Amino acid sequence: MAILVTGATGNVGRNVVDLLGKTGAEIRATSRTPERANLPAGVAVHGGDLAHPETFADALKGVDKVFLFPEPSGVAGFIEVAKNAGVERVVLLSSLAASMPDPQSNPIAMMHLVVEQALEHSGLDWTFVRPGAFAANTLQWAPSIRAGEPVRIPYADSAGSPIHERDIAEVAVRALLDEGHASAKYEITGPEAISQRRQAELIGAAIGRAVQVDSLTGDKARALVVEQFGGYGPPELVDTLFALMQDPAPAVVTDTVQRVTGHPAHSYADWVNDHKATFGG
Ligand SMILES: NC(=O)c1ccc[n+]([C@@H]2O[C@H](COP(=O)([O-])OP(=O)(O)OC[C@H]3O[C@@H](n4cnc5c(N)ncnc54)[C@H](OP(=O)(O)O)[C@@H]3O)[C@@H](O)[C@H]2O)c1
C-alpha cells in the first residue's frame, strides 16, 4: 500500500516526501500542477485539487495513509473519496491556532478546525499536527536582505517560537509510519521564544553581513500586514494577524518535537543555516 502526500510541493510536504523516501515507503504525491512539481525521481506525481476532491480518485488507488494539506472547501468530499479508496489513516497539517481557547474569533483557527472536525467525524484514524509560526515565514525578508536594504518588520521586538519545516514533517512522518499516534493533537513549536529582531540578527551572522531592521508600529505596521497578507483569506485575517503581532503574551514553546521524534526541535539558527543561500549567504 502507498502513502499519499498532498501539498507535496509545499515547505512541509516536500520534507514529508523526502523523509518518507528515506524509509523505502511507497510514496505518491499530488499537486494541482503535477508537471511543475519538481519532486524526486521515483515519486509518482498525480494531479489533484483538494477544492475538487473528485480529482483524487486516481491518486488514491492503492493508498492506505494520507498526509493532508488543510483545504477546508472540499474536505467532506475528500473524506468520502478517500474512504471509498480504502484509506485508513490521515495525518493533517493543521495549525496551533486551532488550540486557542476562543477559536471563533480567529479565521485561521476556524479554517483548520473545519478540516479537523470533518476528520474527527469521519471514522478514519487521524492525527493533527498543529505547528505554530513557520521559520519559513521569514523567507519573505530575503529579497530585501539580498538587495542590502533594511527589512521592514511589524513590531520587530515581538517574539515567536519559529519552527523548522523539517521538524513539522518529521512529526508527521512518525504519525504516518508508527502506531500510537491516532487521535493525537500535536502542538509543535521551535525550541525557544525569539524576537523577530534577533531572527534578523541571526540571518546577518549567517551571511556575514549585518541585516538592518526597520521596525514598524501602529498604522505603518498595519499597512505592511495588509500589503503582505491582504490577498489571502477573509478580510478579518489582517485584523487577526495584526492583533497577534501586538500581543505582549510570551510565545508558546512546546517540547512535542522532542517527545515525538526523540530529538529537540531545530533552533532558528539551524534553520537559517539551512537556508542562508536564499538570503544571499
Ligand atoms: N506559515 C505558518 O506560519 C503556518 C503556521 C501553522 C500552520 N500553517 C499551515 O501550513 C500551510 C502552509 O504549508 P506549507 O508552507 O507547507 O505550504 P506552502 O509552501 O505554502 O505551499 C502550499 C502547498 O499547498 C498546496 N495546495 C494549496 N492549495 C491546494 C489545493 N486546493 N489542493 C491541493 N493542494 C493545494 C500546494 O500545492 P500545488 O500548488 O502544487 O497544488 C502547495 O504544495 C498553511 O496554509 C497553513 O494551513 C502555516
Tab-separated table of C-alpha atoms and ligand atoms in Angstrom:
chain	number	residue	atom	x	y	z
A	1	MET	CA	0.000	0.000	0.000
A	2	ALA	CA	1.127	3.555	-0.707
A	3	ILE	CA	1.229	6.785	1.271
A	4	LEU	CA	-0.231	9.818	-0.484
A	5	VAL	CA	1.347	13.212	0.246
A	6	THR	CA	-0.863	16.177	-0.653
A	7	GLY	CA	0.642	19.671	-0.628
A	8	ALA	CA	3.800	17.850	-1.704
A	9	THR	CA	5.285	20.942	-3.353
A	10	GLY	CA	4.976	22.999	-0.147
A	11	ASN	CA	7.546	23.700	2.566
A	12	VAL	CA	6.298	20.847	4.735
A	13	GLY	CA	5.114	18.441	2.028
A	14	ARG	CA	8.499	18.382	0.242
A	15	ASN	CA	10.127	17.357	3.506
A	16	VAL	CA	7.484	14.689	4.130
A	17	VAL	CA	8.228	13.243	0.674
A	18	ASP	CA	11.966	13.387	1.323
A	19	LEU	CA	11.791	11.767	4.774
A	20	LEU	CA	9.381	9.043	3.638
A	21	GLY	CA	11.639	8.389	0.647
A	22	LYS	CA	14.499	7.529	3.007
A	23	THR	CA	12.364	4.836	4.682
A	24	GLY	CA	11.639	2.968	1.453
A	25	ALA	CA	7.886	3.590	1.768
A	26	GLU	CA	5.895	3.633	-1.447
A	27	ILE	CA	5.061	7.311	-1.949
A	28	ARG	CA	2.595	9.041	-4.161
A	29	ALA	CA	2.383	12.834	-4.329
A	30	THR	CA	-0.178	15.278	-5.652
A	31	SER	CA	-0.049	18.810	-6.985
A	32	ARG	CA	-2.548	20.994	-8.819
A	33	THR	CA	0.166	21.362	-11.465
A	34	PRO	CA	1.987	18.000	-11.428
A	35	GLU	CA	4.056	18.895	-14.494
A	36	ARG	CA	5.787	21.592	-12.419
A	37	ALA	CA	6.042	19.669	-9.118
A	38	ASN	CA	9.794	19.021	-9.398
A	39	LEU	CA	9.787	16.157	-6.881
A	40	PRO	CA	12.493	13.468	-6.627
A	41	ALA	CA	12.678	10.879	-9.382
A	42	GLY	CA	10.789	7.760	-8.345
A	43	VAL	CA	7.943	9.654	-6.681
A	44	ALA	CA	4.733	9.182	-8.675
A	45	VAL	CA	3.124	12.619	-9.024
A	46	HIS	CA	-0.589	12.846	-9.780
A	47	GLY	CA	-2.862	15.814	-10.365
A	48	GLY	CA	-5.218	16.688	-7.512
A	49	ASP	CA	-7.003	19.808	-6.251
A	50	LEU	CA	-8.436	19.481	-2.740
A	51	ALA	CA	-11.090	22.045	-3.597
A	52	HIS	CA	-12.291	19.470	-6.171
A	53	PRO	CA	-11.982	16.137	-4.346
A	54	GLU	CA	-13.180	14.080	-7.309
A	55	THR	CA	-9.765	14.839	-8.889
A	56	PHE	CA	-8.199	12.464	-6.310
A	57	ALA	CA	-9.912	9.257	-7.447
A	58	ASP	CA	-6.870	8.204	-9.480
A	59	ALA	CA	-4.183	9.287	-6.976
A	60	LEU	CA	-5.888	7.434	-4.099
A	61	LYS	CA	-5.966	3.985	-5.720
A	62	GLY	CA	-3.991	1.583	-3.500
A	63	VAL	CA	-3.364	4.227	-0.797
A	64	ASP	CA	-3.952	3.496	2.894
A	65	LYS	CA	-2.421	6.617	4.511
A	66	VAL	CA	-2.597	10.289	3.583
A	67	PHE	CA	-0.668	13.392	4.598
A	68	LEU	CA	-3.356	16.021	4.131
A	69	PHE	CA	-2.928	19.710	3.363
A	70	PRO	CA	-5.687	21.701	5.144
A	71	GLU	CA	-8.038	22.903	2.405
A	72	PRO	CA	-11.461	23.380	4.031
A	73	SER	CA	-13.618	23.788	0.940
A	74	GLY	CA	-13.554	20.197	-0.297
A	75	VAL	CA	-12.823	18.261	2.876
A	76	ALA	CA	-16.137	16.365	3.138
A	77	GLY	CA	-15.797	15.193	-0.459
A	78	PHE	CA	-12.151	14.280	0.043
A	79	ILE	CA	-13.022	12.097	3.038
A	80	GLU	CA	-15.662	10.297	1.000
A	81	VAL	CA	-13.307	9.647	-1.936
A	82	ALA	CA	-10.544	8.546	0.459
A	83	LYS	CA	-12.775	6.122	2.370
A	84	ASN	CA	-14.074	4.643	-0.882
A	85	ALA	CA	-10.474	4.072	-1.946
A	86	GLY	CA	-9.653	2.215	1.301
A	87	VAL	CA	-7.696	4.918	3.151
A	88	GLU	CA	-7.445	4.196	6.883
A	89	ARG	CA	-5.234	6.948	8.316
A	90	VAL	CA	-4.948	10.702	7.737
A	91	VAL	CA	-2.249	12.937	9.214
A	92	LEU	CA	-3.358	16.547	8.876
A	93	LEU	CA	-1.174	19.643	8.602
A	94	SER	CA	-3.187	21.877	10.926
A	95	SER	CA	-2.234	24.933	12.990
A	96	LEU	CA	-1.530	25.866	16.588
A	97	ALA	CA	-4.289	28.444	16.102
A	98	ALA	CA	-6.740	25.520	16.343
A	99	SER	CA	-5.691	25.115	20.012
A	100	MET	CA	-6.726	28.616	21.045
A	101	PRO	CA	-9.495	28.898	23.652
A	102	ASP	CA	-11.804	31.158	21.588
A	103	PRO	CA	-11.238	29.997	18.013
A	104	GLN	CA	-14.456	31.587	16.689
A	105	SER	CA	-12.742	34.983	16.683
A	106	ASN	CA	-9.829	33.763	14.569
A	107	PRO	CA	-10.326	32.886	10.876
A	108	ILE	CA	-7.040	30.938	10.790
A	109	ALA	CA	-8.203	28.757	13.681
A	110	MET	CA	-11.635	28.258	12.145
A	111	MET	CA	-10.336	27.251	8.731
A	112	HIS	CA	-8.218	24.500	10.315
A	113	LEU	CA	-10.945	23.430	12.737
A	114	VAL	CA	-13.363	22.874	9.845
A	115	VAL	CA	-10.970	20.271	8.460
A	116	GLU	CA	-10.161	18.784	11.888
A	117	GLN	CA	-13.828	18.396	12.802
A	118	ALA	CA	-14.617	16.705	9.491
A	119	LEU	CA	-11.839	14.185	10.163
A	120	GLU	CA	-12.938	13.640	13.782
A	121	HIS	CA	-16.344	12.565	12.481
A	122	SER	CA	-15.012	10.602	9.510
A	123	GLY	CA	-14.407	7.188	11.066
A	124	LEU	CA	-10.806	7.362	9.787
A	125	ASP	CA	-7.802	7.279	12.109
A	126	TRP	CA	-6.491	10.835	12.347
A	127	THR	CA	-3.571	12.757	13.815
A	128	PHE	CA	-3.475	16.555	13.828
A	129	VAL	CA	-0.082	18.223	13.523
A	130	ARG	CA	-0.583	21.753	14.835
A	131	PRO	CA	2.517	23.880	14.211
A	132	GLY	CA	2.966	27.451	15.345
A	133	ALA	CA	4.586	30.034	13.065
A	134	PHE	CA	6.935	28.568	10.479
A	135	ALA	CA	10.544	29.790	10.409
A	136	ALA	CA	9.978	29.765	6.636
A	137	ASN	CA	7.700	32.791	7.018
A	138	THR	CA	10.885	34.865	7.290
A	139	LEU	CA	11.803	33.909	3.703
A	140	GLN	CA	9.717	36.959	2.833
A	141	TRP	CA	12.638	39.054	4.160
A	142	ALA	CA	15.013	37.522	1.620
A	143	PRO	CA	14.534	39.982	-1.289
A	144	SER	CA	15.333	42.991	0.974
A	145	ILE	CA	18.289	41.236	2.574
A	146	ARG	CA	19.751	40.162	-0.762
A	147	ALA	CA	19.349	43.764	-2.000
A	148	GLY	CA	21.156	45.071	1.117
A	149	GLU	CA	18.046	47.002	2.169
A	150	PRO	CA	16.527	47.192	5.677
A	151	VAL	CA	13.877	44.588	6.411
A	152	ARG	CA	10.515	46.106	7.315
A	153	ILE	CA	9.087	44.150	10.264
A	154	PRO	CA	5.911	44.936	12.210
A	155	TYR	CA	6.728	45.125	15.943
A	156	ALA	CA	10.228	43.708	15.486
A	157	ASP	CA	10.688	43.177	19.234
A	158	SER	CA	7.709	40.840	19.451
A	159	ALA	CA	8.740	37.214	19.802
A	160	GLY	CA	7.688	33.946	18.218
A	161	SER	CA	8.885	30.354	18.505
A	162	PRO	CA	9.524	29.653	14.808
A	163	ILE	CA	9.584	26.032	13.774
A	164	HIS	CA	11.721	24.393	11.087
A	165	GLU	CA	9.539	22.817	8.369
A	166	ARG	CA	11.712	19.701	8.632
A	167	ASP	CA	10.567	19.168	12.244
A	168	ILE	CA	6.919	19.533	11.245
A	169	ALA	CA	7.445	16.953	8.513
A	170	GLU	CA	9.276	14.583	10.848
A	171	VAL	CA	6.421	14.622	13.362
A	172	ALA	CA	4.001	13.922	10.505
A	173	VAL	CA	6.139	11.057	9.219
A	174	ARG	CA	6.260	9.408	12.644
A	175	ALA	CA	2.448	9.626	12.789
A	176	LEU	CA	2.191	8.140	9.286
A	177	LEU	CA	4.581	5.253	9.886
A	178	ASP	CA	4.320	4.350	13.580
A	179	GLU	CA	1.468	3.173	15.788
A	180	GLY	CA	0.243	5.094	18.818
A	181	HIS	CA	-0.470	8.490	17.235
A	182	ALA	CA	-4.186	8.084	16.499
A	183	SER	CA	-6.354	10.921	17.872
A	184	ALA	CA	-3.291	12.953	18.923
A	185	LYS	CA	-3.315	16.730	18.509
A	186	TYR	CA	0.369	17.623	18.394
A	187	GLU	CA	1.089	21.257	19.243
A	188	ILE	CA	4.555	21.872	17.897
A	189	THR	CA	6.854	24.907	18.005
A	190	GLY	CA	10.502	25.711	17.746
A	191	PRO	CA	12.653	25.233	20.876
A	192	GLU	CA	12.816	28.864	22.027
A	193	ALA	CA	10.983	32.185	22.080
A	194	ILE	CA	12.984	34.603	19.964
A	195	SER	CA	12.251	38.160	18.822
A	196	GLN	CA	11.954	38.987	15.144
A	197	ARG	CA	14.812	41.456	15.569
A	198	ARG	CA	17.029	38.632	16.887
A	199	GLN	CA	15.952	36.424	13.975
A	200	ALA	CA	17.171	39.112	11.558
A	201	GLU	CA	20.451	39.349	13.514
A	202	LEU	CA	20.952	35.605	13.173
A	203	ILE	CA	20.456	35.824	9.415
A	204	GLY	CA	23.079	38.577	9.363
A	205	ALA	CA	25.514	36.403	11.342
A	206	ALA	CA	24.991	33.508	8.918
A	207	ILE	CA	25.549	35.563	5.750
A	208	GLY	CA	28.388	37.621	7.225
A	209	ARG	CA	26.702	40.996	6.789
A	210	ALA	CA	24.515	42.874	9.300
A	211	VAL	CA	20.804	42.970	8.491
A	212	GLN	CA	19.193	46.338	9.226
A	213	VAL	CA	15.694	46.213	10.714
A	214	ASP	CA	13.030	48.864	10.197
A	215	SER	CA	10.548	48.121	12.995
A	216	LEU	CA	7.080	49.438	12.154
A	217	THR	CA	4.317	50.163	14.634
A	218	GLY	CA	0.747	51.480	14.532
A	219	ASP	CA	-0.697	52.417	11.122
A	220	LYS	CA	2.563	51.714	9.297
A	221	ALA	CA	2.704	48.213	10.742
A	222	ARG	CA	-0.911	47.592	9.795
A	223	ALA	CA	-0.299	48.832	6.242
A	224	LEU	CA	2.573	46.338	5.937
A	225	VAL	CA	0.365	43.482	7.156
A	226	VAL	CA	-2.248	44.468	4.536
A	227	GLU	CA	0.485	44.572	1.872
A	228	GLN	CA	1.803	41.129	2.849
A	229	PHE	CA	-1.395	39.233	3.695
A	230	GLY	CA	-4.312	41.294	2.304
A	231	GLY	CA	-4.633	38.981	-0.694
A	232	TYR	CA	-5.035	35.821	1.409
A	233	GLY	CA	-8.128	34.566	3.207
A	234	PRO	CA	-11.037	36.606	4.524
A	235	PRO	CA	-10.687	40.354	5.346
A	236	GLU	CA	-10.622	39.573	9.112
A	237	LEU	CA	-7.325	37.755	8.571
A	238	VAL	CA	-5.412	41.042	8.571
A	239	ASP	CA	-7.061	42.073	11.867
A	240	THR	CA	-6.205	38.717	13.413
A	241	LEU	CA	-2.566	38.811	12.344
A	242	PHE	CA	-2.202	42.447	13.399
A	243	ALA	CA	-3.658	41.682	16.834
A	244	LEU	CA	-1.285	38.724	17.232
A	245	MET	CA	1.735	40.891	16.424
A	246	GLN	CA	0.761	43.383	19.117
A	247	ASP	CA	0.086	40.685	21.690
A	248	PRO	CA	2.614	41.059	24.539
A	249	ALA	CA	1.990	37.469	25.773
A	250	PRO	CA	5.151	35.361	25.615
A	251	ALA	CA	5.391	32.971	22.688
A	252	VAL	CA	4.261	29.418	23.418
A	253	VAL	CA	7.099	26.856	23.403
A	254	THR	CA	6.325	23.121	23.452
A	255	ASP	CA	8.547	20.040	23.664
A	256	THR	CA	6.366	17.961	21.324
A	257	VAL	CA	9.027	17.605	18.620
A	258	GLN	CA	11.362	16.060	21.204
A	259	ARG	CA	8.663	13.733	22.519
A	260	VAL	CA	7.545	12.508	19.101
A	261	THR	CA	10.852	12.367	17.205
A	262	GLY	CA	13.322	11.733	20.048
A	263	HIS	CA	15.379	14.861	19.278
A	264	PRO	CA	14.891	18.528	20.176
A	265	ALA	CA	13.335	20.871	17.648
A	266	HIS	CA	15.868	22.684	15.461
A	267	SER	CA	16.661	26.236	16.513
A	268	TYR	CA	16.047	29.274	14.336
A	269	ALA	CA	19.833	29.495	13.877
A	270	ASP	CA	19.783	25.921	12.499
A	271	TRP	CA	17.015	26.894	10.114
A	272	VAL	CA	18.945	29.955	8.909
A	273	ASN	CA	21.986	27.776	8.303
A	274	ASP	CA	19.873	25.505	6.093
A	275	HIS	CA	18.524	28.475	4.087
A	276	LYS	CA	21.341	31.008	4.095
A	277	ALA	CA	21.832	30.790	0.325
A	278	THR	CA	18.316	32.197	-0.122
A	279	PHE	CA	19.362	35.220	1.936
A	280	GLY	CA	22.478	35.718	-0.158
A	281	GLY	CA	24.896	33.841	2.107
B	1	LIG	N1	3.031	29.636	7.750
B	1	LIG	C1	2.765	29.404	9.035
B	1	LIG	O1	3.314	30.049	9.936
B	1	LIG	C2	1.783	28.308	9.395
B	1	LIG	C3	1.546	28.025	10.744
B	1	LIG	C4	0.664	26.993	11.072
B	1	LIG	C5	0.037	26.272	10.074
B	1	LIG	N2	0.289	26.565	8.765
B	1	LIG	C6	-0.402	25.770	7.726
B	1	LIG	O2	0.555	25.337	6.781
B	1	LIG	C7	0.129	25.713	5.484
B	1	LIG	C8	1.323	26.031	4.615
B	1	LIG	O3	2.096	24.849	4.476
B	1	LIG	P1	3.382	24.866	3.567
B	1	LIG	O4	4.216	26.056	3.973
B	1	LIG	O5	3.958	23.538	3.580
B	1	LIG	O6	2.754	25.143	2.147
B	1	LIG	P2	3.254	26.183	1.054
B	1	LIG	O7	4.737	26.111	0.939
B	1	LIG	O8	2.574	27.482	1.324
B	1	LIG	O9	2.645	25.535	-0.255
B	1	LIG	C9	1.268	25.377	-0.401
B	1	LIG	C10	1.016	23.898	-0.728
B	1	LIG	O10	-0.360	23.636	-0.687
B	1	LIG	C11	-0.771	23.005	-1.850
B	1	LIG	N3	-2.160	23.410	-2.087
B	1	LIG	C12	-2.675	24.640	-1.911
B	1	LIG	N4	-3.984	24.614	-2.225
B	1	LIG	C13	-4.272	23.361	-2.630
B	1	LIG	C14	-5.455	22.716	-3.093
B	1	LIG	N5	-6.604	23.377	-3.242
B	1	LIG	N6	-5.386	21.408	-3.405
B	1	LIG	C15	-4.216	20.726	-3.299
B	1	LIG	N7	-3.066	21.271	-2.859
B	1	LIG	C16	-3.109	22.579	-2.531
B	1	LIG	C17	0.198	23.480	-2.917
B	1	LIG	O11	0.301	22.522	-3.927
B	1	LIG	P3	0.270	22.827	-5.514
B	1	LIG	O12	0.385	24.307	-5.725
B	1	LIG	O13	1.453	22.057	-6.050
B	1	LIG	O14	-1.021	22.252	-5.945
B	1	LIG	C18	1.498	23.545	-2.095
B	1	LIG	O15	2.107	22.270	-2.022
B	1	LIG	C19	-0.781	26.918	5.682
B	1	LIG	O16	-1.704	27.039	4.612
B	1	LIG	C20	-1.442	26.596	6.989
B	1	LIG	O17	-2.566	25.782	6.760
B	1	LIG	C21	1.142	27.556	8.405
